[in-house]
Short mmCIF file of C-alpha atoms in Angstrom, two decimals:
data_model
loop_
_atom_site.label_atom_id
_atom_site.label_comp_id
_atom_site.label_asym_id
_atom_site.label_seq_id
_atom_site.Cartn_x
_atom_site.Cartn_y
_atom_site.Cartn_z
CA LEU A 791 -3.23 -8.37 -27.16
CA ARG A 792 -4.31 -10.57 -24.87
CA PRO A 793 -4.48 -10.00 -21.16
CA GLY A 794 -1.23 -12.40 -19.85
CA TRP A 795 0.85 -10.18 -23.26
CA ARG A 796 -0.30 -7.08 -21.76
CA VAL A 797 0.67 -7.77 -18.02
CA LEU A 798 3.95 -8.79 -19.39
CA LEU A 799 4.61 -6.10 -21.23
CA TYR A 800 3.41 -3.48 -18.45
CA ILE A 801 6.52 -3.58 -16.61
CA PRO A 802 8.97 -2.53 -19.38
CA VAL A 803 6.47 0.30 -20.52
CA LEU A 804 6.47 1.23 -16.73
CA THR A 805 10.87 0.58 -16.72
CA LEU A 806 11.20 2.26 -19.65
CA THR A 807 8.65 5.58 -18.50
CA TYR A 808 10.71 5.61 -15.63
CA LEU A 809 14.47 5.90 -17.40
CA VAL A 810 13.27 8.66 -19.69
CA ILE A 811 11.07 10.66 -16.82
CA THR A 812 14.53 10.35 -14.30
CA LEU A 813 17.12 11.05 -17.65
CA PRO A 814 17.34 14.57 -16.64
CA VAL A 815 18.66 13.75 -13.14
CA MET A 816 21.02 11.20 -14.51
CA ILE A 817 22.78 13.18 -17.46
CA PHE A 818 22.61 16.85 -15.19
CA GLN A 819 24.20 14.07 -11.66
CA LEU A 820 20.91 16.57 -9.89
CA GLN A 821 20.91 15.69 -6.13
CA LEU A 822 17.50 15.64 -5.30
CA HIS A 823 16.14 14.68 -2.32
CA TYR A 824 14.28 11.48 -1.71
CA GLY A 825 10.89 12.85 -1.44
CA TYR A 826 11.28 14.19 -5.08
CA MET A 827 12.96 10.96 -6.88
CA GLN A 828 9.83 9.11 -4.94
CA LEU A 829 7.59 11.80 -6.91
CA LEU A 830 8.83 10.95 -10.14
CA GLN A 831 8.24 7.23 -9.26
CA LEU A 832 4.84 8.06 -8.89
CA LEU A 833 5.06 10.15 -11.41
CA ALA A 834 6.46 7.10 -14.11
CA VAL A 835 3.75 4.67 -12.86
CA LEU A 836 0.86 7.09 -13.83
CA VAL A 837 2.23 7.75 -16.89
CA GLY A 838 3.05 4.21 -18.13
CA THR A 839 -0.62 2.77 -16.88
CA TRP A 840 -1.92 5.69 -19.09
CA VAL A 841 0.62 4.63 -22.11
CA CYS A 842 -0.52 1.09 -21.39
CA ARG A 843 -4.39 1.68 -20.90
CA ARG A 844 -4.39 3.97 -24.27
CA PHE A 845 -2.14 2.22 -26.31
CA VAL A 846 -2.25 -2.22 -25.80
CA ASP A 847 -5.34 -1.90 -23.89
CA LYS A 848 -7.15 0.86 -26.28
CA ARG A 849 -9.41 2.42 -23.04
CA ASP A 850 -9.71 5.31 -21.59
CA TRP A 851 -8.38 6.85 -18.54
CA ALA A 852 -11.72 7.94 -17.05
CA GLY A 853 -12.70 4.34 -16.61
CA PHE A 854 -9.80 3.11 -14.66
CA GLY A 855 -10.44 3.80 -11.22
CA LEU A 856 -9.07 7.11 -10.19
CA ARG A 857 -12.06 9.34 -10.88
CA LEU A 858 -12.32 11.71 -7.76
CA ASP A 859 -16.38 12.28 -7.04
CA ARG A 860 -18.05 12.11 -3.89
CA GLN A 861 -18.61 8.73 -3.86
CA GLY A 862 -14.43 8.52 -4.42
CA LEU A 863 -14.32 10.87 -1.31
CA ARG A 864 -16.83 8.35 0.88
CA ASP A 865 -14.56 5.70 0.15
CA ILE A 866 -11.21 7.68 1.06
CA GLY A 867 -12.68 8.01 4.16
CA LEU A 868 -14.11 4.91 4.66
CA GLY A 869 -10.42 3.18 3.94
CA LEU A 870 -8.74 6.03 6.32
CA LEU A 871 -11.05 4.76 8.83
CA LEU A 872 -10.77 0.76 8.59
CA GLY A 873 -7.26 1.34 8.34
CA ALA A 874 -6.68 3.59 11.47
CA ALA A 875 -9.38 1.86 13.79
CA LEU A 876 -7.13 -2.15 12.70
CA MET A 877 -3.85 -0.53 13.98
CA THR A 878 -5.64 0.63 16.98
CA GLY A 879 -6.86 -2.32 17.57
CA ILE A 880 -3.87 -4.53 17.72
CA PHE A 881 -2.31 -1.37 19.34
CA LEU A 882 -4.58 -1.58 22.37
CA VAL A 883 -4.19 -5.76 21.96
CA GLU A 884 -0.44 -5.24 22.27
CA LEU A 885 -0.50 -1.97 25.25
CA VAL A 886 -2.96 -4.50 27.65
CA MET A 887 -0.56 -7.64 27.21
CA GLY A 888 2.51 -5.73 27.71
CA TRP A 889 4.23 -6.32 24.21
CA ILE A 890 4.65 -2.64 23.42
CA THR A 891 6.27 -0.12 25.43
CA VAL A 892 5.45 3.57 25.24
CA SER A 893 8.23 5.92 26.97
CA GLY A 894 7.36 9.30 25.57
CA SER A 895 6.05 11.10 22.45
CA ALA A 896 8.93 12.62 19.29
CA TRP A 897 8.13 15.97 20.16
CA GLN A 898 9.61 15.62 23.61
CA THR A 899 12.83 14.62 22.04
CA ARG A 900 13.49 15.82 18.37
CA PRO A 901 12.80 19.82 17.29
CA LEU A 902 9.32 20.43 16.32
CA GLU A 903 11.04 21.58 12.84
CA HIS A 904 12.57 18.81 12.38
CA LEU A 905 10.03 16.56 13.67
CA ILE A 906 7.58 19.06 11.15
CA GLN A 907 9.80 18.30 8.04
CA SER A 908 10.32 14.16 8.87
CA PHE A 909 6.28 14.13 9.14
CA PHE A 910 6.03 15.63 5.92
CA TRP A 911 8.16 13.83 3.43
CA ARG A 912 7.52 10.22 5.56
CA ILE A 913 3.93 10.59 5.60
CA VAL A 914 2.83 13.35 3.40
CA VAL A 915 5.02 11.99 0.24
CA GLN A 916 6.54 8.88 1.08
CA MET A 917 3.44 7.14 2.55
CA THR A 918 0.99 8.51 -0.52
CA VAL A 919 3.60 7.33 -3.00
CA VAL A 920 3.67 3.76 -1.70
CA ALA A 921 -0.12 3.37 -1.32
CA VAL A 922 -0.60 5.02 -4.75
CA THR A 923 1.80 3.66 -6.87
CA GLU A 924 1.44 -0.07 -5.30
CA GLU A 925 -2.28 -0.03 -5.84
CA VAL A 926 -2.09 1.32 -9.30
CA ILE A 927 0.29 -1.36 -10.25
CA MET A 928 -1.65 -4.57 -8.40
CA ARG A 929 -4.98 -4.08 -8.40
CA GLY A 930 -5.70 -1.21 -10.69
CA TYR A 931 -3.72 -2.54 -13.69
CA LEU A 932 -2.44 -5.88 -12.44
CA LEU A 933 -6.16 -7.47 -10.94
CA PRO A 934 -8.58 -6.33 -13.74
CA THR A 935 -6.23 -7.06 -17.01
CA LEU A 936 -5.77 -10.93 -15.93
CA GLU A 937 -9.57 -11.21 -15.00
CA GLU A 938 -10.27 -10.60 -18.12
CA GLY A 939 -7.78 -14.10 -19.30
CA VAL A 940 -8.23 -16.22 -16.28
CA GLY A 941 -11.60 -15.08 -14.76
CA LEU A 942 -12.48 -13.35 -10.95
CA PRO A 943 -11.23 -15.68 -8.81
CA TRP A 944 -7.75 -16.76 -10.29
CA ALA A 945 -7.04 -12.89 -11.07
CA VAL A 946 -7.28 -12.12 -6.86
CA ALA A 947 -5.23 -15.32 -6.12
CA ILE A 948 -2.61 -14.28 -8.57
CA SER A 949 -2.38 -10.23 -8.52
CA SER A 950 -2.50 -11.66 -4.50
CA SER A 951 0.55 -13.83 -4.58
CA VAL A 952 2.48 -11.76 -6.87
CA PHE A 953 2.21 -8.23 -4.21
CA GLY A 954 3.02 -11.12 -1.75
CA LEU A 955 6.16 -12.13 -3.47
CA LEU A 956 7.52 -8.89 -3.97
CA HIS A 957 7.60 -7.75 -0.52
CA LEU A 958 10.71 -10.62 -0.17
CA PHE A 959 13.00 -7.97 -2.06
CA ASN A 960 12.80 -5.74 0.90
CA PRO A 961 16.15 -5.74 2.66
CA THR A 962 14.67 -5.77 5.94
CA ALA A 963 13.26 -9.18 4.88
CA HIS A 964 15.32 -12.00 6.60
CA GLY A 965 15.43 -15.27 8.75
CA TRP A 966 12.08 -16.80 9.34
CA ALA A 967 10.51 -13.91 7.96
CA ASN A 968 10.86 -15.16 4.31
CA TYR A 969 8.56 -18.57 5.11
CA VAL A 970 5.96 -16.01 6.80
CA ILE A 971 6.26 -13.04 4.32
CA PRO A 972 4.63 -14.52 1.15
CA LEU A 973 1.83 -16.08 3.01
CA THR A 974 0.57 -13.25 5.17
CA LEU A 975 1.26 -10.20 2.64
CA THR A 976 -0.86 -12.35 -0.44
CA MET A 977 -3.42 -12.66 2.11
CA ALA A 978 -3.13 -8.65 2.52
CA GLY A 979 -3.25 -8.55 -0.86
CA VAL A 980 -6.49 -10.44 -0.57
CA PHE A 981 -7.83 -8.23 1.35
CA LEU A 982 -6.76 -4.63 -0.98
CA ALA A 983 -8.34 -6.78 -3.69
CA LEU A 984 -11.57 -6.94 -1.73
CA ALA A 985 -11.35 -3.19 -0.70
CA TYR A 986 -10.69 -2.39 -4.63
CA LEU A 987 -13.81 -4.89 -6.08
CA VAL A 988 -16.22 -3.45 -3.45
CA ARG A 989 -16.57 -0.39 -6.05
CA ARG A 990 -13.70 -1.42 -8.56
CA THR A 991 -12.21 2.10 -7.68
CA LEU A 992 -8.77 2.29 -6.36
CA TRP A 993 -9.60 4.87 -3.71
CA LEU A 994 -10.50 2.59 -1.27
CA PRO A 995 -7.20 0.26 -1.53
CA ILE A 996 -5.37 3.37 -1.67
CA ALA A 997 -6.22 5.02 1.29
CA LEU A 998 -7.17 1.69 3.36
CA HIS A 999 -3.26 0.75 2.43
CA PHE A 1000 -2.19 4.38 3.57
CA ALA A 1001 -3.21 4.32 6.76
CA TRP A 1002 -2.55 0.32 7.65
CA ASN A 1003 1.05 1.98 6.90
CA VAL A 1004 0.86 5.36 8.28
CA PHE A 1005 -0.67 4.39 11.60
CA GLU A 1006 1.33 0.85 11.76
CA TYR A 1007 5.25 2.54 11.58
CA GLU A 1008 4.70 6.49 12.12
CA ILE A 1009 1.64 6.79 14.57
CA PHE A 1010 1.57 4.08 17.27
CA ALA A 1011 5.36 2.65 16.13
CA LEU A 1012 3.95 -0.91 16.14
CA THR A 1013 7.76 -1.96 15.06
CA GLY A 1014 10.03 0.46 17.74
CA ALA A 1015 10.98 4.15 17.31
CA ALA A 1016 13.67 5.26 18.94
CA PRO A 1017 13.45 9.05 20.35
CA GLU A 1018 15.62 10.20 17.71
CA SER A 1019 13.52 8.34 14.52
CA ALA A 1020 9.80 8.79 16.08
CA ARG A 1021 7.61 10.96 14.38
CA PHE A 1022 4.82 10.36 16.80
CA LEU A 1023 4.81 8.11 19.57
CA VAL A 1024 8.15 6.70 21.01
CA THR A 1025 8.11 2.57 22.01
CA GLU A 1026 9.63 -0.19 21.92
CA ILE A 1027 8.28 -3.88 20.96
CA THR A 1028 9.53 -6.23 23.89
CA GLY A 1029 6.45 -8.84 22.82
CA PRO A 1030 6.74 -12.45 20.93
CA THR A 1031 7.37 -12.35 17.67
CA LEU A 1032 4.61 -14.72 16.53
CA TRP A 1033 2.80 -12.33 17.57
CA VAL A 1034 3.90 -9.02 17.13
CA GLY A 1035 5.98 -9.45 13.58
CA LEU A 1036 9.46 -8.15 13.52
CA PRO A 1037 10.53 -5.14 15.74
CA ASN A 1038 12.79 -2.38 14.13
CA SER A 1039 11.83 -3.74 10.39
CA SER A 1040 9.36 -3.00 7.55
CA PHE A 1041 7.27 -6.26 9.01
CA GLY A 1042 5.15 -5.52 12.00
CA PRO A 1043 1.95 -6.91 12.81
CA GLU A 1044 1.68 -8.01 9.64
CA VAL A 1045 3.50 -10.91 9.33
CA GLY A 1046 2.59 -12.17 13.18
CA VAL A 1047 -0.51 -13.39 14.36
CA LEU A 1048 -1.95 -9.98 15.68
CA GLY A 1049 -2.06 -9.26 11.83
CA VAL A 1050 -3.50 -11.88 10.12
CA LEU A 1051 -6.62 -11.52 13.03
CA ALA A 1052 -6.61 -7.60 12.00
CA MET A 1053 -6.43 -8.69 8.03
CA SER A 1054 -9.43 -11.54 8.46
CA VAL A 1055 -11.41 -8.78 10.07
CA GLY A 1056 -10.54 -6.25 7.67
CA ILE A 1057 -11.62 -9.39 4.70
CA ALA A 1058 -14.69 -10.05 6.87
CA VAL A 1059 -16.35 -6.13 6.54
CA LEU A 1060 -15.20 -5.69 2.99
CA TRP A 1061 -16.46 -9.03 1.76
CA ARG A 1062 -19.58 -8.29 3.64
CA MET A 1063 -19.62 -4.63 1.55
CA TYR A 1064 -18.68 -6.40 -1.61
CA ARG A 1065 -21.91 -9.17 -1.74
CA ARG A 1066 -24.07 -6.00 -1.32
CA ALA A 1067 -22.43 -4.16 -3.87
CA LEU A 1068 -23.38 -7.39 -6.04
CA VAL A 1069 -26.65 -8.05 -4.96
CA GLY A 1070 -27.56 -3.75 -5.71
CA GLN A 1071 -26.03 -4.71 -9.24
CA ASP A 1072 -28.58 -7.35 -9.70
CA LEU A 1073 -31.33 -5.45 -8.39
#
């Protein structure tokens, strides 16, 4: 099939795969922990993508970008480091400017047992599932498939725009953020697309996506974290929304000026790596 038809077919295949995998849950009305449901979602995305690769694209799974070798481990480390560094920079700027107030740590306000359990399900499970599923769909399948049909620049533009627009369905998107999210989250899509293109594998964008979310929401709590919900720092965001984004929502710095500046730095770093990789291929 032509690339456009393969993209259109991909979504119903994922939907059908999810329905098949979760059918026992619905039939027997099982009350599963939300973390298990997210793992089923991850399984559905991986199986559905494999089905499309194997039977629609007529390609093997080995070339998809999830082979974990020594270079893959390096990419994971680099992605974690870059995401953590950018969020640390935002946190320090907000701290110096007095735009974030740190009133304590989570272990001072919550039982350690509850904190460990929450930390595991939120960070180890939920954040991993979000990073892997979004990168497999957007950068793993959509981006290279579109590239075959319309070329790389348009493929990056279209896949990144879809990534930005899909975030409008988040229930915490409201008010002026509805006008900003498609722009800044599209920029985030370009950021992650470059991470994929550096070596055309998914480990770097997955690790970068994971680290960005974990350090934004869980470690530095850059959208604010009350004592009863904090998993590391207890914070209150007091800075101007133009700079810090939307407190108490799913959109922190990435819809503010600080996030745009951080993504600009990240794009510059990855663009330099991408250009070096192209030079290496030419040689």
